[in-house]
mmCIF file of C-alpha atoms in Angstrom:
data_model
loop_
_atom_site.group_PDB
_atom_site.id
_atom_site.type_symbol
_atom_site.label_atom_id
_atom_site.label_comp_id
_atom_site.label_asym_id
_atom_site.label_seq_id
_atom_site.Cartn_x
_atom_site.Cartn_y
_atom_site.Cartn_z
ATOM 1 C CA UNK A 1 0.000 0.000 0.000
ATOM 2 C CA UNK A 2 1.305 3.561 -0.581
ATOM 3 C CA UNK A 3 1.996 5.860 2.237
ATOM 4 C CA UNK A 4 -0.818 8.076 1.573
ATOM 5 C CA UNK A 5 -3.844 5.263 1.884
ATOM 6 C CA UNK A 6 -5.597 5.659 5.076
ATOM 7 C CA UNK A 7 -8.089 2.961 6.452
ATOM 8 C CA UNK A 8 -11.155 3.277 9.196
ATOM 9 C CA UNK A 9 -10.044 3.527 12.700
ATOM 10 C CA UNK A 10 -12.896 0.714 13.663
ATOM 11 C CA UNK A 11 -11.804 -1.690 10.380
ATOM 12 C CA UNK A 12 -8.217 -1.347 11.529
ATOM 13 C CA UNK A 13 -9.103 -2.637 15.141
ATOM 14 C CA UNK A 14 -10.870 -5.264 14.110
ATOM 15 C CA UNK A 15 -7.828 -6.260 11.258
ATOM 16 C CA UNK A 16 -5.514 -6.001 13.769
ATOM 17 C CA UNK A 17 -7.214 -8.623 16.202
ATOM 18 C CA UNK A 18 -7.998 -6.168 19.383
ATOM 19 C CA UNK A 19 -11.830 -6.558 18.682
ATOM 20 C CA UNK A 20 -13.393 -9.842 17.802
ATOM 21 C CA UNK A 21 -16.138 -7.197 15.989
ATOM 22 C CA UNK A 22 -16.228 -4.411 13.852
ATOM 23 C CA UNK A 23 -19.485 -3.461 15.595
ATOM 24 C CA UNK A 24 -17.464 -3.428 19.095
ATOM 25 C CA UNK A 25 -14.725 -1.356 17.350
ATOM 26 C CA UNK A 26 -16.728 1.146 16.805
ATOM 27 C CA UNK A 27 -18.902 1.160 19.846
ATOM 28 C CA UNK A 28 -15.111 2.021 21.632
ATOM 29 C CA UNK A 29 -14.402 5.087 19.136
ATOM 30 C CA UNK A 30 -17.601 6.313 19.137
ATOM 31 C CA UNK A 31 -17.903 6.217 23.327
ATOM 32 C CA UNK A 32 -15.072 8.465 23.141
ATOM 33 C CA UNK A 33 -12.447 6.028 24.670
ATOM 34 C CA UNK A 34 -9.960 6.006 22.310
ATOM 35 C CA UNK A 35 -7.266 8.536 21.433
ATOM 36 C CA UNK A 36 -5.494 9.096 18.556
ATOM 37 C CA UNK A 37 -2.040 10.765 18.719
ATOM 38 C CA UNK A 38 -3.094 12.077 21.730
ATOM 39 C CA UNK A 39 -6.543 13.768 20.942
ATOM 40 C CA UNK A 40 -9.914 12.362 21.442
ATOM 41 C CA UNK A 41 -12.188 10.619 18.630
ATOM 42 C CA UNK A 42 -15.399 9.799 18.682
ATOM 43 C CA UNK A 43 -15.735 8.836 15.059
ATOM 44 C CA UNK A 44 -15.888 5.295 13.657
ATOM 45 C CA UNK A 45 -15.222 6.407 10.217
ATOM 46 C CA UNK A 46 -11.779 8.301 11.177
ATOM 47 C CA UNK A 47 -8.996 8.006 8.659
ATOM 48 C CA UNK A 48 -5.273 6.019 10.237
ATOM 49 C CA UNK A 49 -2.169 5.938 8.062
ATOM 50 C CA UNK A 50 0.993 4.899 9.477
ATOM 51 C CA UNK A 51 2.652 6.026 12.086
ATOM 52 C CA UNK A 52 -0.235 6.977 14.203
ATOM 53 C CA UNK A 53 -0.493 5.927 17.711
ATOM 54 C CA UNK A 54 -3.682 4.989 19.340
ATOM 55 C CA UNK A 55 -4.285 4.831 22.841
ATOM 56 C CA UNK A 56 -7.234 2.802 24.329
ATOM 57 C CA UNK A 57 -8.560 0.480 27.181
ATOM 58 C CA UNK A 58 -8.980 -2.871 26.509
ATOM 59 C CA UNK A 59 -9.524 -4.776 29.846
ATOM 60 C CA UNK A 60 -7.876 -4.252 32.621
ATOM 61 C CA UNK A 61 -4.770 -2.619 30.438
ATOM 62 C CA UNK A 62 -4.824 0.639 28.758
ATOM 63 C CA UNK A 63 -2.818 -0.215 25.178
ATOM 64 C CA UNK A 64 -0.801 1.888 23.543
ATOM 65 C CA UNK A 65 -0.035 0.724 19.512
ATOM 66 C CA UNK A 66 1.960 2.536 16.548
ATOM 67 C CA UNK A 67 0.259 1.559 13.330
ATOM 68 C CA UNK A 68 3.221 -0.014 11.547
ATOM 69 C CA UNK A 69 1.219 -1.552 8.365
ATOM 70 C CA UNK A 70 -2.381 -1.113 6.791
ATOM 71 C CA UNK A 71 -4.279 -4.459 6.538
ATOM 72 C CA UNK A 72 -5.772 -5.882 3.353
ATOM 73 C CA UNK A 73 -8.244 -8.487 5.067
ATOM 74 C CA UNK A 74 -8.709 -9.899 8.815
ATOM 75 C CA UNK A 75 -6.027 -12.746 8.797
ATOM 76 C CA UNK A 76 -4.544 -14.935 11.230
ATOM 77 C CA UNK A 77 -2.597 -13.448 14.820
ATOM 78 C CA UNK A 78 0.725 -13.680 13.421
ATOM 79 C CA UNK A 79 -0.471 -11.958 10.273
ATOM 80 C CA UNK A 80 -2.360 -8.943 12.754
ATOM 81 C CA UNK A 81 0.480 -8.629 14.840
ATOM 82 C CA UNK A 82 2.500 -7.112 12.322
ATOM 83 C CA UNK A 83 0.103 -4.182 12.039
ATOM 84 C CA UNK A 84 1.296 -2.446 14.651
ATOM 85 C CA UNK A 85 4.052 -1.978 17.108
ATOM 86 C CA UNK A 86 3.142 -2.510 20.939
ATOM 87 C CA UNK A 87 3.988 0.575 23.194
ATOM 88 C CA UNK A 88 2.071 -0.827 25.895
ATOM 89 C CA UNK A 89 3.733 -0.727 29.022
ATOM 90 C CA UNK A 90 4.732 -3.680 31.091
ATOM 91 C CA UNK A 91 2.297 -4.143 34.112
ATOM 92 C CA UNK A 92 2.798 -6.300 37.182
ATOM 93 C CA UNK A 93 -0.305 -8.628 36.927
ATOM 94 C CA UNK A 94 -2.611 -8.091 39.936
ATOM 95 C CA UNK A 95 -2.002 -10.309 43.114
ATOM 96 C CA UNK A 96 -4.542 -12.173 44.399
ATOM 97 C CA UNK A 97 -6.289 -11.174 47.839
ATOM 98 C CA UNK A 98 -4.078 -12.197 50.778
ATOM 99 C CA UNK A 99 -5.409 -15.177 52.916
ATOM 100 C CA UNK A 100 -4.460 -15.258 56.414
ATOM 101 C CA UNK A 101 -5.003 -18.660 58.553
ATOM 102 C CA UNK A 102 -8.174 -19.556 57.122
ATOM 103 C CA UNK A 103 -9.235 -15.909 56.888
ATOM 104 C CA UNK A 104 -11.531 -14.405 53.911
ATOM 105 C CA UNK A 105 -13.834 -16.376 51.440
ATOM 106 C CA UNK A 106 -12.923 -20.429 50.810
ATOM 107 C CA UNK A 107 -12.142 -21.950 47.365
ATOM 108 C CA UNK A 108 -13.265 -24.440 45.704
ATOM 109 C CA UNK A 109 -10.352 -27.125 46.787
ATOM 110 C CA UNK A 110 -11.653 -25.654 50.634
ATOM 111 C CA UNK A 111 -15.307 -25.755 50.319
ATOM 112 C CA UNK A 112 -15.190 -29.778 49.442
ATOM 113 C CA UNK A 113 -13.146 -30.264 52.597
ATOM 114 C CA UNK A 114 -15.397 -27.916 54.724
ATOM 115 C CA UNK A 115 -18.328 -30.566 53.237
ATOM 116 C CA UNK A 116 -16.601 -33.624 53.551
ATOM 117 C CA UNK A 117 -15.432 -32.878 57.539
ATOM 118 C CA UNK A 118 -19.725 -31.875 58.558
ATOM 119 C CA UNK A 119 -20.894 -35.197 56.903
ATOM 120 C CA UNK A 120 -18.238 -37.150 58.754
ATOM 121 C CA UNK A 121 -19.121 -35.765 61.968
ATOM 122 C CA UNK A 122 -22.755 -35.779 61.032
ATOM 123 C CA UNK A 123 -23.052 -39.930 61.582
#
């Protein structure tokens, strides 16, 4: 593709794997939750060349991409990875809430025991 083509914002997202739907694509651009080199959208129908970077929540995570290549079609993850260049941050992933001696809510694994000990005691 020449430099000066320019694709959808939502199309892109959804080419480049971070949306499993166009539709939800643009439902994030047009809730205002995305930014493109730095400023605020709110269009679906936004033009993207290279070199842009978009900034936008997806999770728990807020990504930061460069748009490194325009995409013909939706292909496989290899093929949508090389759309763009991740600037995302690394982030510690969130620890799980401390337990203390049998403190807090019980698990699964915990529960069955908890079961198993009142029917044995029951008889």
């Amino acid at each position: 593709m020449p430099m000066d083509e320019k694709i959808r914002i939502d199309k892109w997202l959804w080419q480049a794997r971070f949306f499993k739907t166009r539709s939800l694509s643009a439902k994030l651009v047009s809730g205002g939750h995305l930014r493109l080199n730095g400023s605020k959208i709110s269009k679906p129908a936004q033009n993207v060349t290279l070199g842009d970077v978009l900034t936008f929540p997806q999770g728990r995570i807020v990504r930061m991409v460069r748009i490194e290549a325009l995409g013909t079609r939706r292909g496989p993850a290899p093929e949508a990875q090389a759309l763009y260049f991740d600037m995302t941050e690394k982030q510690d992933p969130v620890p799980r809430n401390p337990r203390y001696e049998g403190k807090g809510r019980p698990d699964k694994k915990e529960r069955r025991a908890l079961d198993l000990s009142r029917r044995d005691g029951a008889f």
